[in-house]
C-alpha cells in the first residue's frame, strides 16, 4: 500500500506518493508541455513505482502553476529548470537512497538540460517519450546538450512516437558519454498508452540496473 498526499511548498506543487515501508529512493516526476502532474501516464507511473518501493514526487512545472492550460512559452525553460531543481532538492530531503529526476516529453527534455549543466543533480534520469524533434521535422534535433550529460539516463519510448522513432533515438544516444539505456514500448505513441504498460518491469527494474 502507498500513501498519496498533496504536496505544497513555496516553489513546488503536486502530490507525494510514499511506500508503506522501506523506500528504495526518490523519483521526481513531471509532465509534458500540454499537460500537468495529473496526467494519466504520470499517475500510473507514480502509483506503480511507489508500490515497488519508490517515494515519488509528482509535480507541476512553474509554467503550469502560472496558468492552467496552454504550452510553455519560449522563455519558460530557465524557470522550469529552476523548478525541477527545487523539486529534486525537496525530494532528497524527504527520502534516503538514490534520486531519479524524471519527466514526460517537455518535462524530460528540461530535466536532461538541467542535468547537463548540473551533473550532481541526481543519480539517474528517466525520460518518458523524449521529444527528440518536432513531428515531421527530423532535422530539428533537440540534442545539443547530450554530450554534456554525465548522469545515467533511461529512455522509455513508444515505437510509434512521432517525436522521434527508436532508431533516431538510438543514434542520438551515442552522443551521451554517460550510461544510457533505451526501453521500447511496442505500438505505443507519445503518451505511452496512458500508462497502461508494465511500469514496474519496463521502468523499475531498468532504473535499479542503471543506478547500481
Coordinates of N, CA and C in Angstrom, one line a residue:
X1 N 0.8 -1.2 0.0 CA 0.0 0.0 0.0 C 0.9 1.3 0.0
X2 N 0.4 2.3 -0.7 CA 1.1 3.6 -0.7 C 0.2 4.7 -0.2
X3 N 0.8 5.7 0.4 CA 0.0 6.8 0.8 C 0.3 8.0 -0.1
X4 N -0.8 8.6 -0.7 CA -0.7 9.7 -1.6 C -1.3 10.9 -0.9
X5 N -0.5 12.0 -0.9 CA -1.0 13.2 -0.3 C -0.6 14.4 -1.1
X6 N -1.3 15.5 -1.0 CA -0.9 16.7 -1.8 C 0.3 17.3 -1.2
X7 N 1.1 17.9 -2.0 CA 2.5 18.4 -1.6 C 2.5 19.8 -2.0
X8 N 2.6 20.7 -1.1 CA 2.6 22.1 -1.4 C 3.8 22.8 -0.6
X9 N 4.7 23.4 -1.3 CA 5.8 24.2 -0.8 C 5.8 25.5 -1.5
X10 N 6.6 26.4 -1.1 CA 6.6 27.7 -1.8 C 6.8 27.7 -3.3
X11 N 7.7 26.8 -3.7 CA 8.0 26.7 -5.1 C 7.8 25.3 -5.8
X12 N 7.0 24.5 -5.0 CA 6.7 23.1 -5.6 C 5.3 22.8 -5.2
X13 N 4.5 22.3 -6.2 CA 3.2 21.9 -6.0 C 2.9 20.6 -6.7
X14 N 2.3 19.6 -6.0 CA 2.0 18.4 -6.6 C 1.5 17.4 -5.6
X15 N 1.9 16.1 -5.8 CA 1.5 15.0 -4.9 C 2.7 14.1 -4.6
X16 N 2.7 13.7 -3.3 CA 3.7 12.8 -2.8 C 3.2 11.4 -2.6
X17 N 3.8 10.4 -3.3 CA 3.5 9.0 -3.1 C 4.5 8.4 -2.2
X18 N 4.1 7.9 -1.1 CA 5.1 7.3 -0.1 C 4.8 5.8 0.1
X19 N 5.8 4.9 -0.1 CA 5.6 3.5 0.1 C 5.3 3.2 1.6
X20 N 4.6 2.1 1.9 CA 4.3 1.7 3.2 C 5.5 1.6 4.1
X21 N 6.6 1.1 3.5 CA 7.8 0.9 4.3 C 9.0 0.8 3.4
X22 N 10.1 1.2 3.9 CA 11.4 1.0 3.2 C 11.5 1.6 1.8
X23 N 11.7 2.9 1.7 CA 11.8 3.5 0.4 C 13.2 3.1 -0.3
X24 N 13.1 2.7 -1.6 CA 14.4 2.4 -2.3 C 15.1 3.7 -2.7
X25 N 14.4 4.8 -2.8 CA 14.9 6.1 -3.2 C 13.8 7.0 -3.7
X26 N 14.1 8.1 -4.3 CA 13.1 9.0 -4.7 C 13.1 9.3 -6.2
X27 N 11.9 9.5 -6.7 CA 11.7 9.9 -8.1 C 10.9 11.2 -8.2
X28 N 11.5 12.2 -8.8 CA 10.8 13.5 -9.0 C 10.3 13.4 -10.5
X29 N 9.0 13.5 -10.6 CA 8.3 13.2 -11.9 C 7.4 14.3 -12.3
X30 N 7.7 14.8 -13.5 CA 6.9 15.9 -14.0 C 6.4 15.7 -15.4
X31 N 5.6 16.6 -16.0 CA 4.8 16.4 -17.1 C 5.3 17.1 -18.4
X32 N 4.5 16.9 -19.5 CA 4.8 17.4 -20.8 C 4.2 18.8 -21.0
X33 N 4.4 19.4 -22.2 CA 4.1 20.7 -22.5 C 2.6 21.0 -22.4
X34 N 1.8 20.0 -22.8 CA 0.3 20.2 -22.9 C -0.4 19.6 -21.7
X35 N 0.3 19.3 -20.6 CA -0.4 18.6 -19.6 C -0.1 19.1 -18.2
X36 N -0.3 18.3 -17.2 CA 0.0 18.7 -15.8 C 0.4 17.5 -15.0
X37 N 0.6 17.6 -13.7 CA 1.0 16.4 -13.0 C -0.1 15.4 -12.7
X38 N -1.3 15.7 -13.2 CA -2.4 14.7 -13.1 C -2.6 13.9 -14.3
X39 N -1.7 14.0 -15.3 CA -1.7 13.2 -16.5 C -1.8 11.7 -16.1
X40 N -2.6 11.0 -16.9 CA -2.8 9.5 -16.6 C -1.5 8.8 -16.6
X41 N -0.6 9.1 -17.5 CA 0.7 8.5 -17.5 C 1.5 8.7 -16.2
X42 N 1.5 9.9 -15.8 CA 2.3 10.2 -14.6 C 1.7 9.6 -13.3
X43 N 0.4 9.6 -13.2 CA -0.3 8.9 -12.1 C 0.0 7.4 -12.1
X44 N -0.1 6.8 -13.3 CA 0.2 5.4 -13.4 C 1.6 5.0 -13.0
X45 N 2.6 5.8 -13.5 CA 4.0 5.6 -13.2 C 4.2 5.8 -11.7
X46 N 3.7 6.8 -11.2 CA 3.9 7.1 -9.7 C 3.3 6.0 -8.9
X47 N 2.1 5.6 -9.2 CA 1.5 4.6 -8.3 C 2.2 3.2 -8.4
X48 N 2.6 2.8 -9.6 CA 3.3 1.5 -9.7 C 4.7 1.5 -9.2
X49 N 5.4 2.6 -9.3 CA 6.8 2.7 -8.8 C 6.7 2.8 -7.2
X50 N 5.7 3.5 -6.7 CA 5.5 3.6 -5.3 C 5.2 2.2 -4.7
X51 N 4.4 1.5 -5.4 CA 4.1 0.1 -5.0 C 5.3 -0.8 -5.0
X52 N 6.3 -0.4 -5.8 CA 7.6 -1.1 -5.9 C 8.6 -0.6 -4.9
X53 N 8.2 0.4 -4.1 CA 9.1 0.9 -3.0 C 9.7 2.2 -3.2
X54 N 9.4 2.9 -4.3 CA 9.9 4.3 -4.5 C 9.1 5.4 -3.9
X55 N 9.7 6.4 -3.4 CA 9.0 7.6 -3.0 C 8.9 8.5 -4.2
X56 N 7.7 8.9 -4.6 CA 7.6 9.6 -5.9 C 6.9 11.0 -5.6
X57 N 7.6 12.0 -6.1 CA 7.0 13.4 -6.0 C 6.6 13.7 -7.5
X58 N 5.3 13.8 -7.6 CA 4.6 14.1 -8.9 C 4.2 15.5 -8.9
X59 N 4.9 16.4 -9.7 CA 4.7 17.8 -9.5 C 4.5 18.6 -10.8
X60 N 4.0 19.8 -10.7 CA 3.8 20.7 -11.8 C 5.0 21.6 -12.0
X61 N 5.3 21.8 -13.3 CA 6.4 22.8 -13.6 C 5.9 24.2 -13.4
X62 N 6.8 25.1 -13.2 CA 6.4 26.5 -13.0 C 5.5 27.1 -14.0
X63 N 5.7 26.8 -15.3 CA 4.8 27.4 -16.3 C 3.4 26.9 -16.1
X64 N 3.2 25.7 -15.6 CA 1.8 25.2 -15.4 C 1.2 25.8 -14.2
X65 N 2.0 26.1 -13.2 CA 1.5 26.8 -12.0 C 1.1 28.2 -12.3
X66 N 1.6 28.8 -13.3 CA 1.3 30.1 -13.7 C 0.0 30.2 -14.5
X67 N -0.3 29.2 -15.2 CA -1.6 29.1 -16.0 C -2.0 27.7 -16.1
X68 N -3.4 27.5 -16.1 CA -3.9 26.2 -16.1 C -3.8 25.4 -17.4
X69 N -3.7 26.1 -18.5 CA -3.7 25.4 -19.8 C -2.7 26.1 -20.7
X70 N -2.5 25.5 -21.8 CA -1.6 26.0 -22.8 C -0.2 25.6 -22.7
X71 N 0.6 25.7 -23.7 CA 2.0 25.2 -23.7 C 2.9 26.2 -23.0
X72 N 4.1 25.8 -22.7 CA 5.1 26.8 -22.1 C 5.5 27.8 -23.2
X73 N 5.9 29.0 -22.8 CA 6.4 30.0 -23.7 C 7.8 29.7 -24.1
X74 N 8.3 30.3 -25.1 CA 9.7 30.1 -25.5 C 10.7 30.6 -24.4
X75 N 10.2 31.3 -23.4 CA 11.1 31.9 -22.4 C 10.9 31.1 -21.1
X76 N 10.2 30.0 -21.1 CA 9.9 29.2 -19.8 C 11.0 28.3 -19.4
X77 N 12.0 28.0 -20.2 CA 12.9 26.9 -19.9 C 13.7 27.2 -18.6
X78 N 14.2 28.4 -18.5 CA 15.0 28.7 -17.3 C 14.3 28.6 -16.0
X79 N 13.0 29.1 -15.9 CA 12.3 29.0 -14.7 C 11.8 27.6 -14.5
X80 N 11.5 26.8 -15.6 CA 11.1 25.4 -15.4 C 12.2 24.6 -14.9
X81 N 13.4 24.8 -15.4 CA 14.6 24.1 -14.9 C 14.9 24.4 -13.4
X82 N 14.7 25.7 -13.0 CA 14.8 26.1 -11.6 C 13.8 25.3 -10.8
X83 N 12.6 25.2 -11.3 CA 11.5 24.4 -10.6 C 11.9 22.9 -10.4
X84 N 12.5 22.4 -11.4 CA 13.0 21.0 -11.4 C 14.0 20.8 -10.3
X85 N 14.9 21.8 -10.2 CA 16.0 21.7 -9.2 C 15.4 21.8 -7.8
X86 N 14.4 22.6 -7.6 CA 13.8 22.7 -6.3 C 13.0 21.5 -5.9
X87 N 12.3 20.9 -6.9 CA 11.6 19.6 -6.6 C 12.6 18.5 -6.2
X88 N 13.7 18.4 -6.9 CA 14.7 17.4 -6.6 C 15.2 17.6 -5.2
X89 N 15.5 18.8 -4.9 CA 16.1 19.1 -3.5 C 15.0 18.8 -2.4
X90 N 13.8 19.1 -2.7 CA 12.7 18.8 -1.7 C 12.6 17.3 -1.5
X91 N 12.7 16.5 -2.6 CA 12.6 15.1 -2.5 C 13.8 14.5 -1.8
X92 N 15.0 15.0 -2.1 CA 16.2 14.5 -1.4 C 16.1 14.7 0.1
X93 N 15.4 15.7 0.5 CA 15.3 15.9 2.0 C 14.3 15.0 2.6
X94 N 13.4 14.4 1.8 CA 12.4 13.5 2.3 C 12.7 12.0 2.3
X95 N 13.7 11.6 1.6 CA 13.9 10.2 1.5 C 15.4 9.9 1.3
X96 N 15.9 8.8 1.8 CA 17.2 8.3 1.6 C 17.3 7.5 0.3
X97 N 18.5 7.2 -0.1 CA 18.7 6.5 -1.3 C 18.9 7.3 -2.5
X98 N 19.1 6.7 -3.7 CA 19.3 7.5 -4.9 C 18.1 8.3 -5.3
X99 N 18.3 9.4 -6.0 CA 17.3 10.3 -6.5 C 17.3 10.2 -8.0
X100 N 16.1 10.0 -8.6 CA 16.0 10.0 -10.1 C 15.1 11.2 -10.5
X101 N 15.6 12.0 -11.4 CA 14.8 13.1 -11.9 C 14.2 12.6 -13.2
X102 N 12.9 12.8 -13.4 CA 12.1 12.3 -14.5 C 11.1 13.2 -15.0
X103 N 10.8 13.1 -16.3 CA 9.8 13.9 -16.9 C 9.3 13.2 -18.2
X104 N 8.0 13.6 -18.5 CA 7.4 13.1 -19.8 C 7.6 14.2 -20.8
X105 N 8.1 13.9 -22.0 CA 8.2 14.8 -23.1 C 9.0 16.1 -22.7
X106 N 8.3 17.2 -22.8 CA 9.0 18.5 -22.4 C 9.6 18.5 -21.1
X107 N 8.9 17.9 -20.1 CA 9.5 17.8 -18.8 C 10.8 17.0 -18.7
X108 N 10.8 15.9 -19.5 CA 12.1 15.1 -19.6 C 13.2 15.9 -20.3
X109 N 12.8 16.6 -21.3 CA 13.9 17.4 -22.0 C 14.5 18.5 -21.1
X110 N 13.6 19.2 -20.4 CA 14.1 20.2 -19.5 C 14.9 19.6 -18.3
X111 N 14.5 18.4 -17.9 CA 15.3 17.7 -16.8 C 16.7 17.4 -17.3
X112 N 16.8 16.8 -18.5 CA 18.1 16.5 -19.0 C 19.0 17.7 -19.3
X113 N 18.3 18.8 -19.7 CA 19.1 20.1 -19.9 C 19.7 20.6 -18.6
X114 N 18.9 20.5 -17.6 CA 19.4 20.9 -16.2 C 20.5 20.0 -15.8
X115 N 20.3 18.7 -16.0 CA 21.4 17.7 -15.5 C 22.7 17.9 -16.3
X116 N 22.6 18.3 -17.6 CA 23.7 18.6 -18.4 C 24.6 19.7 -17.8
X117 N 23.9 20.7 -17.1 CA 24.5 21.8 -16.5 C 24.9 21.6 -15.1
X118 N 24.2 20.6 -14.4 CA 24.4 20.3 -13.0 C 24.5 18.8 -12.9
X119 N 25.7 18.3 -13.0 CA 25.9 16.8 -13.0 C 25.6 16.2 -11.7
X120 N 25.6 16.9 -10.6 CA 25.3 16.3 -9.3 C 23.8 16.5 -8.9
X121 N 23.0 16.8 -9.9 CA 21.5 17.0 -9.6 C 20.9 15.8 -9.0
X122 N 21.2 14.6 -9.6 CA 20.6 13.3 -9.2 C 21.5 12.2 -9.6
X123 N 21.0 11.0 -9.2 CA 21.8 9.8 -9.5 C 21.5 9.2 -10.9
X124 N 20.3 9.5 -11.4 CA 19.8 8.9 -12.7 C 18.7 9.8 -13.2
X125 N 18.5 9.7 -14.5 CA 17.5 10.4 -15.3 C 16.5 9.4 -15.9
X126 N 15.2 9.7 -15.9 CA 14.2 8.8 -16.6 C 13.5 9.7 -17.5
X127 N 13.6 9.5 -18.8 CA 12.9 10.3 -19.8 C 11.8 9.4 -20.5
X128 N 10.6 9.9 -20.3 CA 9.4 9.2 -20.8 C 9.0 9.9 -22.1
X129 N 9.2 9.3 -23.3 CA 8.9 9.9 -24.6 C 9.6 11.1 -24.8
X130 N 11.0 11.0 -24.8 CA 11.8 12.2 -25.0 C 11.4 12.8 -26.4
X131 N 11.2 14.1 -26.5 CA 10.8 14.8 -27.7 C 12.0 15.1 -28.6
X132 N 12.5 14.1 -29.3 CA 13.8 14.2 -30.0 C 13.7 15.3 -31.0
X133 N 12.6 15.5 -31.7 CA 12.4 16.5 -32.7 C 10.9 16.7 -32.8
X134 N 10.4 17.9 -33.4 CA 9.0 18.1 -33.6 C 8.5 17.1 -34.7
X135 N 7.3 16.7 -34.6 CA 6.8 15.7 -35.6 C 7.0 16.2 -37.0
X136 N 7.5 15.3 -37.9 CA 7.8 15.5 -39.3 C 8.9 16.5 -39.5
X137 N 9.7 16.8 -38.5 CA 10.8 17.7 -38.6 C 12.1 17.0 -38.0
X138 N 12.6 15.9 -38.6 CA 13.7 15.2 -38.1 C 15.0 15.9 -38.0
X139 N 15.1 17.0 -38.8 CA 16.3 17.8 -38.8 C 16.4 18.8 -37.7
X140 N 15.3 19.0 -36.9 CA 15.4 19.9 -35.8 C 15.6 19.1 -34.5
X141 N 16.7 18.6 -34.3 CA 17.0 17.7 -33.2 C 17.3 18.5 -31.9
X142 N 16.8 18.0 -30.8 CA 16.9 18.6 -29.5 C 18.0 17.9 -28.7
X143 N 19.2 17.9 -29.2 CA 20.2 17.0 -28.6 C 21.5 17.8 -28.3
X144 N 21.5 19.1 -28.5 CA 22.7 19.9 -28.3 C 23.4 19.7 -27.0
X145 N 22.6 19.4 -25.9 CA 23.2 19.2 -24.6 C 23.6 17.8 -24.3
X146 N 23.3 16.8 -25.2 CA 23.6 15.4 -24.9 C 25.0 15.2 -24.6
X147 N 26.0 15.8 -25.3 CA 27.4 15.5 -25.0 C 27.8 16.0 -23.6
X148 N 27.0 16.8 -22.9 CA 27.4 17.3 -21.6 C 26.7 16.4 -20.5
X149 N 25.9 15.4 -20.8 CA 25.3 14.6 -19.8 C 26.2 13.6 -19.2
X150 N 26.4 13.7 -17.9 CA 27.3 12.8 -17.1 C 26.5 11.9 -16.2
X151 N 25.1 12.0 -16.3 CA 24.3 11.2 -15.4 C 23.6 10.1 -16.2
X152 N 23.6 8.9 -15.6 CA 23.0 7.8 -16.3 C 21.5 8.1 -16.7
X153 N 21.1 7.7 -17.9 CA 19.7 8.0 -18.3 C 19.0 6.8 -18.9
X154 N 17.8 6.7 -18.5 CA 16.9 5.6 -19.1 C 15.8 6.3 -19.9
X155 N 15.8 5.9 -21.2 CA 14.7 6.4 -22.1 C 13.7 5.3 -22.3
X156 N 12.4 5.7 -22.1 CA 11.3 4.8 -22.3 C 10.5 5.4 -23.4
X157 N 10.4 4.7 -24.6 CA 9.9 5.4 -25.8 C 9.0 4.4 -26.6
X158 N 7.9 5.0 -27.1 CA 7.0 4.2 -27.9 C 7.5 4.0 -29.3
X159 N 7.3 2.8 -29.9 CA 7.7 2.6 -31.2 C 7.0 3.4 -32.3
X160 N 5.9 4.0 -31.9 CA 5.1 4.8 -32.9 C 5.1 6.3 -32.5
X161 N 6.1 6.7 -31.8 CA 6.2 8.1 -31.3 C 6.5 9.0 -32.4
X162 N 5.7 10.0 -32.8 CA 6.0 10.9 -33.9 C 7.1 11.9 -33.6
X163 N 7.5 12.0 -32.3 CA 8.5 12.9 -31.9 C 9.9 12.3 -32.0
X164 N 10.0 11.2 -32.7 CA 11.3 10.5 -32.9 C 11.1 9.0 -32.8
X165 N 11.6 8.3 -33.8 CA 11.4 6.8 -33.7 C 12.6 6.2 -32.9
X166 N 12.5 5.0 -32.5 CA 13.6 4.3 -31.7 C 14.9 4.4 -32.4
X167 N 15.0 4.2 -33.7 CA 16.3 4.2 -34.4 C 16.9 5.6 -34.3
X168 N 16.1 6.6 -34.5 CA 16.6 8.0 -34.4 C 17.1 8.3 -33.0
X169 N 16.4 7.8 -32.0 CA 16.8 8.0 -30.6 C 18.1 7.2 -30.2
X170 N 18.2 6.0 -30.7 CA 19.4 5.2 -30.5 C 20.6 5.9 -31.1
X171 N 20.5 6.5 -32.2 CA 21.6 7.3 -32.9 C 21.9 8.5 -32.0
X172 N 20.9 9.2 -31.5 CA 21.2 10.4 -30.7 C 21.8 10.0 -29.4
X173 N 21.5 8.9 -28.8 CA 22.0 8.4 -27.5 C 23.5 8.2 -27.6
X174 N 24.1 8.0 -28.8 CA 25.5 7.8 -28.9 C 26.3 9.1 -28.5
X175 N 25.6 10.2 -28.5 CA 26.2 11.5 -28.1 C 26.4 11.6 -26.6
X176 N 25.7 10.8 -25.8 CA 25.8 10.9 -24.4 C 26.9 10.1 -23.8
X177 N 27.9 10.7 -23.1 CA 29.0 10.0 -22.6 C 28.7 9.1 -21.4
X178 N 27.6 9.4 -20.7 CA 27.2 8.6 -19.6 C 26.5 7.3 -20.0
X179 N 26.2 6.4 -19.1 CA 25.5 5.2 -19.3 C 24.1 5.5 -19.8
X180 N 23.6 5.0 -20.9 CA 22.3 5.3 -21.4 C 21.6 4.0 -21.9
X181 N 20.3 3.9 -21.6 CA 19.6 2.7 -22.0 C 18.2 3.1 -22.6
X182 N 17.8 2.3 -23.6 CA 16.5 2.6 -24.2 C 15.6 1.4 -24.1
X183 N 14.4 1.7 -23.5 CA 13.4 0.6 -23.4 C 12.2 1.0 -24.4
X184 N 11.9 0.2 -25.3 CA 10.9 0.4 -26.4 C 9.6 -0.2 -26.0
X185 N 8.5 0.6 -26.0 CA 7.2 0.1 -25.8 C 6.5 -0.1 -27.2
X186 N 6.4 -1.3 -27.6 CA 5.9 -1.6 -28.9 C 4.4 -1.1 -29.1
X187 N 4.2 -0.4 -30.2 CA 2.9 0.0 -30.5 C 2.4 1.3 -29.8
X188 N 3.2 1.8 -28.9 CA 2.9 3.0 -28.2 C 3.2 4.3 -28.9
X189 N 2.4 5.3 -28.7 CA 2.7 6.6 -29.2 C 3.3 7.5 -28.2
X190 N 3.2 8.8 -28.3 CA 3.8 9.7 -27.4 C 3.3 9.6 -25.9
X191 N 2.1 9.2 -25.8 CA 1.5 9.1 -24.4 C 1.8 7.7 -23.7
X192 N 2.6 6.9 -24.4 CA 2.9 5.6 -23.8 C 1.7 4.8 -23.3
X193 N 0.6 4.9 -24.1 CA -0.6 4.2 -23.8 C -1.3 4.7 -22.5
X194 N -1.0 5.9 -22.2 CA -1.6 6.5 -21.0 C -1.2 5.8 -19.7
X195 N 0.0 5.1 -19.7 CA 0.5 4.4 -18.6 C 0.0 3.0 -18.5
X196 N -0.7 2.5 -19.5 CA -1.2 1.1 -19.4 C -0.1 0.2 -20.0
X197 N 1.0 0.2 -19.3 CA 2.2 -0.6 -19.6 C 2.7 -1.2 -18.3
X198 N 3.6 -2.1 -18.4 CA 4.1 -2.8 -17.2 C 5.2 -1.9 -16.7
X199 N 4.8 -0.9 -15.9 CA 5.8 0.1 -15.4 C 6.9 -0.5 -14.6
X200 N 6.5 -1.3 -13.7 CA 7.5 -1.9 -12.8 C 8.6 -2.7 -13.6
X201 N 8.1 -3.4 -14.6 CA 9.1 -4.2 -15.4 C 9.9 -3.4 -16.3
X202 N 9.2 -2.4 -17.0 CA 9.9 -1.6 -18.0 C 10.7 -0.5 -17.4
X203 N 10.3 0.0 -16.3 CA 10.9 1.2 -15.7 C 11.7 0.8 -14.4
X204 N 11.0 0.2 -13.5 CA 11.5 0.0 -12.2 C 12.8 -0.9 -12.2
X205 N 12.8 -2.0 -12.8 CA 13.9 -2.9 -12.9 C 15.1 -2.3 -13.6
X206 N 14.7 -1.5 -14.7 CA 15.8 -0.9 -15.5 C 16.4 0.2 -14.7
X207 N 15.7 1.0 -13.9 CA 16.2 2.0 -13.1 C 17.2 1.4 -12.1
X208 N 16.8 0.3 -11.5 CA 17.7 -0.3 -10.5 C 19.0 -0.7 -11.1
X209 N 19.0 -1.2 -12.4 CA 20.2 -1.7 -13.0 C 21.0 -0.5 -13.4
X210 N 20.4 0.6 -13.8 CA 21.1 1.8 -14.2 C 21.9 2.5 -13.1
X211 N 21.3 2.4 -11.9 CA 21.9 3.1 -10.7 C 23.0 2.3 -10.1
X212 N 22.8 1.0 -10.1 CA 23.8 0.1 -9.4 C 25.0 -0.2 -10.3

